[in-house]
XYZ file of C-alpha atoms in Angstrom:
306
model
C 67.864 132.942 -5.715
C 69.995 133.284 -8.926
C 69.668 136.335 -11.174
C 71.017 136.490 -14.724
C 71.586 139.586 -16.906
C 72.712 139.805 -20.395
C 74.054 142.558 -22.753
C 74.867 142.733 -26.519
C 78.250 143.336 -27.961
C 78.828 146.201 -30.353
C 80.320 147.300 -33.737
C 80.585 150.965 -34.848
C 80.116 151.398 -38.582
C 80.383 155.234 -38.843
C 81.342 157.989 -36.478
C 84.335 156.391 -34.802
C 86.052 158.939 -32.516
C 83.839 161.884 -33.769
C 80.897 160.403 -31.715
C 82.758 161.814 -28.740
C 82.159 165.330 -30.115
C 78.553 164.945 -31.023
C 78.609 163.254 -34.448
C 75.805 160.859 -35.465
C 77.206 157.389 -35.172
C 75.742 154.325 -36.908
C 76.213 151.274 -34.604
C 75.157 147.653 -34.791
C 74.457 145.312 -31.720
C 75.990 141.918 -32.255
C 74.711 138.353 -31.765
C 77.583 137.955 -29.353
C 77.541 139.345 -25.842
C 78.068 138.614 -22.197
C 76.076 137.090 -19.327
C 76.189 138.038 -15.656
C 75.041 135.415 -13.140
C 74.449 136.470 -9.466
C 73.965 134.160 -6.507
C 73.785 134.814 -2.746
C 77.155 134.489 -1.121
C 78.666 134.988 2.345
C 81.234 136.802 4.453
C 80.301 140.297 3.029
C 82.397 139.339 -0.044
C 81.949 138.995 -3.780
C 83.569 135.992 -5.265
C 84.046 136.506 -9.047
C 84.838 134.224 -11.904
C 84.924 135.321 -15.599
C 84.737 132.782 -18.328
C 85.966 133.379 -21.940
C 83.848 131.918 -24.832
C 85.981 128.660 -24.762
C 84.853 128.082 -21.183
C 88.298 128.885 -19.776
C 88.472 131.142 -16.661
C 90.350 134.327 -17.632
C 89.813 136.065 -14.237
C 89.081 134.885 -10.697
C 89.212 136.832 -7.478
C 87.331 137.795 -4.310
C 86.698 141.311 -3.154
C 85.219 142.395 0.183
C 82.361 144.777 0.673
C 84.719 147.084 2.536
C 87.086 147.265 -0.419
C 84.129 148.102 -2.712
C 82.736 150.729 -0.229
C 86.187 152.437 -0.057
C 86.955 151.975 -3.725
C 90.453 150.750 -2.775
C 92.054 147.299 -2.906
C 95.444 146.113 -1.924
C 95.408 143.666 -4.792
C 97.842 144.594 -7.547
C 95.865 142.792 -10.307
C 94.731 145.519 -12.670
C 91.542 143.596 -13.473
C 90.720 143.533 -9.809
C 91.467 147.132 -9.429
C 89.133 148.044 -12.378
C 86.457 145.767 -10.996
C 86.528 147.401 -7.575
C 86.376 150.822 -9.182
C 83.210 149.986 -11.158
C 81.590 148.268 -8.172
C 82.421 151.293 -6.018
C 80.677 153.557 -8.412
C 77.716 151.223 -8.668
C 77.566 150.996 -4.875
C 77.643 154.729 -4.462
C 74.808 155.025 -6.903
C 72.713 152.369 -5.087
C 74.086 151.298 -1.705
C 70.975 149.087 -1.060
C 72.280 146.068 -3.071
C 75.416 145.484 -0.859
C 73.850 146.880 2.385
C 71.137 144.370 2.326
C 73.249 141.379 1.356
C 75.678 138.888 3.100
C 77.657 138.503 -0.149
C 77.527 137.350 -3.735
C 78.944 134.686 -5.983
C 79.269 136.167 -9.481
C 79.985 134.509 -12.773
C 80.424 136.271 -16.136
C 80.247 134.419 -19.446
C 81.361 135.811 -22.749
C 79.871 134.357 -25.908
C 82.727 135.816 -28.016
C 86.493 135.544 -27.498
C 87.666 138.296 -25.104
C 90.330 139.417 -27.513
C 87.854 140.298 -30.206
C 87.030 143.687 -28.708
C 83.276 143.396 -29.231
C 82.597 144.996 -25.803
C 83.926 142.963 -22.841
C 83.910 146.130 -20.740
C 80.712 147.745 -22.053
C 78.663 144.541 -21.613
C 80.071 144.223 -18.060
C 79.168 147.872 -17.304
C 75.656 147.379 -18.581
C 75.105 144.104 -16.743
C 76.340 145.537 -13.450
C 73.970 148.480 -13.999
C 71.099 146.105 -14.468
C 72.136 144.264 -11.279
C 72.314 147.440 -9.220
C 69.212 149.012 -10.854
C 71.183 152.166 -11.934
C 71.747 154.097 -15.086
C 74.381 152.389 -17.200
C 75.568 155.627 -18.944
C 76.159 157.144 -15.448
C 78.164 154.067 -14.343
C 80.165 154.283 -17.544
C 80.924 157.981 -17.158
C 82.014 157.650 -13.629
C 84.193 154.532 -14.215
C 85.597 153.941 -17.754
C 84.318 156.982 -19.631
C 83.689 157.032 -23.360
C 80.922 157.998 -25.737
C 78.414 155.463 -24.532
C 77.447 154.064 -27.983
C 78.469 150.620 -26.743
C 76.115 150.883 -23.856
C 73.344 151.781 -26.385
C 74.157 148.594 -28.302
C 74.214 146.601 -25.126
C 70.597 147.682 -24.481
C 69.072 147.500 -28.042
C 68.383 144.639 -30.452
C 68.305 146.737 -33.661
C 70.666 148.987 -35.546
C 70.903 152.402 -33.891
C 71.969 155.988 -34.521
C 73.701 157.397 -31.490
C 74.865 160.863 -30.609
C 75.735 162.990 -27.548
C 73.690 166.133 -27.168
C 74.948 168.310 -24.326
C 76.720 165.149 -23.030
C 73.354 163.280 -22.933
C 72.999 160.181 -24.951
C 70.363 160.174 -27.745
C 69.473 156.772 -29.190
C 67.429 156.261 -32.293
C 66.519 152.831 -33.558
C 66.871 152.391 -37.240
C 66.701 149.937 -40.066
C 69.661 148.550 -42.001
C 68.917 145.669 -44.279
C 70.459 146.593 -47.720
C 70.274 144.161 -50.656
C 74.048 143.791 -50.474
C 74.100 142.658 -46.847
C 75.544 139.294 -47.986
C 78.590 141.094 -49.376
C 79.459 142.486 -45.889
C 82.022 140.725 -43.622
C 83.707 141.490 -40.358
C 87.413 140.503 -40.190
C 89.379 140.395 -36.983
C 92.821 141.964 -37.290
C 94.438 139.683 -34.621
C 95.177 142.462 -32.166
C 93.282 143.903 -29.327
C 93.005 147.682 -29.447
C 93.006 149.786 -26.228
C 90.123 152.171 -26.968
C 91.006 154.491 -24.190
C 94.481 155.144 -25.481
C 93.153 155.461 -29.057
C 90.703 158.136 -27.805
C 93.529 160.022 -26.099
C 95.498 159.965 -29.455
C 92.345 161.295 -31.281
C 91.899 164.115 -28.686
C 95.453 165.368 -29.313
C 95.017 165.506 -33.109
C 91.578 166.689 -33.956
C 91.162 170.125 -35.516
C 88.241 171.983 -37.116
C 86.101 169.131 -35.805
C 82.764 170.832 -36.644
C 83.468 170.630 -40.306
C 84.496 166.941 -39.898
C 81.330 166.116 -37.860
C 79.123 167.671 -40.674
C 80.768 165.442 -43.207
C 80.442 162.368 -40.974
C 76.791 163.072 -40.296
C 76.104 163.251 -44.040
C 77.817 159.953 -44.642
C 75.911 158.306 -41.816
C 72.640 159.455 -43.190
C 73.459 158.353 -46.753
C 74.820 154.975 -45.473
C 71.423 154.206 -43.957
C 69.568 155.056 -47.221
C 71.632 153.591 -49.927
C 70.531 150.452 -51.695
C 73.520 150.464 -54.088
C 76.715 148.622 -53.171
C 78.952 150.953 -55.289
C 77.635 154.009 -53.346
C 78.031 152.151 -50.043
C 81.720 151.370 -50.934
C 82.233 155.059 -51.872
C 80.752 156.232 -48.626
C 82.999 153.834 -46.505
C 86.022 155.084 -48.476
C 85.049 158.714 -47.999
C 84.631 158.123 -44.289
C 88.002 156.402 -44.033
C 89.812 159.272 -45.903
C 88.327 161.878 -43.608
C 89.380 159.996 -40.485
C 92.764 159.286 -41.947
C 93.428 163.044 -42.139
C 92.069 163.686 -38.696
C 94.118 160.943 -37.113
C 97.144 161.319 -39.386
C 97.171 157.576 -40.005
C 96.943 155.601 -43.199
C 93.605 153.911 -43.854
C 93.572 150.221 -43.189
C 92.937 149.596 -46.889
C 96.049 151.524 -47.864
C 98.162 149.835 -45.303
C 97.111 146.193 -45.618
C 94.497 145.524 -48.241
C 95.160 147.764 -51.295
C 94.513 144.862 -53.638
C 91.174 143.866 -52.161
C 88.266 143.620 -54.631
C 85.872 145.922 -52.857
C 86.786 147.990 -49.795
C 87.701 147.692 -46.108
C 87.024 150.138 -43.306
C 88.356 150.447 -39.777
C 85.685 150.242 -37.065
C 85.808 151.743 -33.607
C 89.428 152.188 -32.559
C 91.695 152.257 -35.515
C 94.566 149.719 -35.532
C 92.787 146.753 -34.011
C 89.729 144.672 -33.404
C 87.420 144.256 -36.454
C 87.261 145.861 -39.849
C 84.344 145.862 -42.203
C 84.884 144.378 -45.568
C 82.588 145.018 -48.525
C 83.315 142.396 -51.091
C 82.709 142.423 -54.854
C 83.477 138.686 -55.029
C 81.763 135.663 -53.428
C 82.138 134.475 -49.814
C 84.641 131.701 -50.689
C 87.031 134.153 -52.527
C 86.611 136.593 -49.751
C 87.443 134.138 -46.994
C 90.461 132.839 -49.019
C 91.770 136.393 -49.622
C 91.880 137.215 -45.866
C 93.068 133.782 -44.713
C 95.933 134.206 -47.257
C 96.769 137.549 -45.611
C 96.844 135.932 -42.184
C 93.442 136.884 -40.923
C 91.491 133.644 -40.321
C 88.447 135.188 -38.522
C 86.034 136.343 -41.170
C 82.383 136.598 -39.990
C 79.523 137.217 -42.493
C 77.095 140.066 -41.578
C 74.268 137.624 -41.026
C 76.220 135.613 -38.451
C 77.521 138.689 -36.584
C 74.626 141.277 -36.363
C 71.363 140.906 -34.596
């Protein structure tokens, strides 16, 4: 009997990095996500195929139940090693799934290009957690690590405020439907960012984080309330300047888009994946601007966000 699970992708609007230290982060689940299809298999083995959004296979392998049980594989493929690690944690949290099975045939399907960074890993973690009937945050903590906001997006179909309280995830559903939503665009920067290495860089540079978190929390609160595009732009710029000082990096606007009519803000891990563009011109001009700069993937808010 076939089972199918699905999880939403994610974008983090405020609170990047500082969410790890308890800041209130404003995050948006996306219309894009990932499916996990499970069918009975054989030979105490999981055969695995992962499809990108263009239907090409980007990963294919088989792992034995014994490899999963031991958490060790002789395979040198880093994707296989990571998969075995995740499945080992899931198995330890709920041994029943593998112990009562002869094997599984597994297919994953992304509805967004894998390089976009909308949550290939987080949607996988949440789908595997659903399959094994376990807590996705626990699975994340014991495998990848991270704040967990992406798991919250995977599980929710509305905008959320997310924070860690004593290392426990707190998720609050919220509304975000400003009158200027049609001026918001997500632009892909043509490079996949490694969020784990970006987090390590943040940890090495942060100082006086309590004061920073207080400022970020205020910006998050005002971002949700504002109905004025000028105030929204100012809030995004203020957030970017704060994080620029913490990370000791120029803002993405300073570095690449100083002449943009509006503002742009890094999302999630700085230096890659998507940026948020708040445009003071029409969609055609905005699209033309970014394409001229060499960034052809420009997605309007309404097409990206649930």
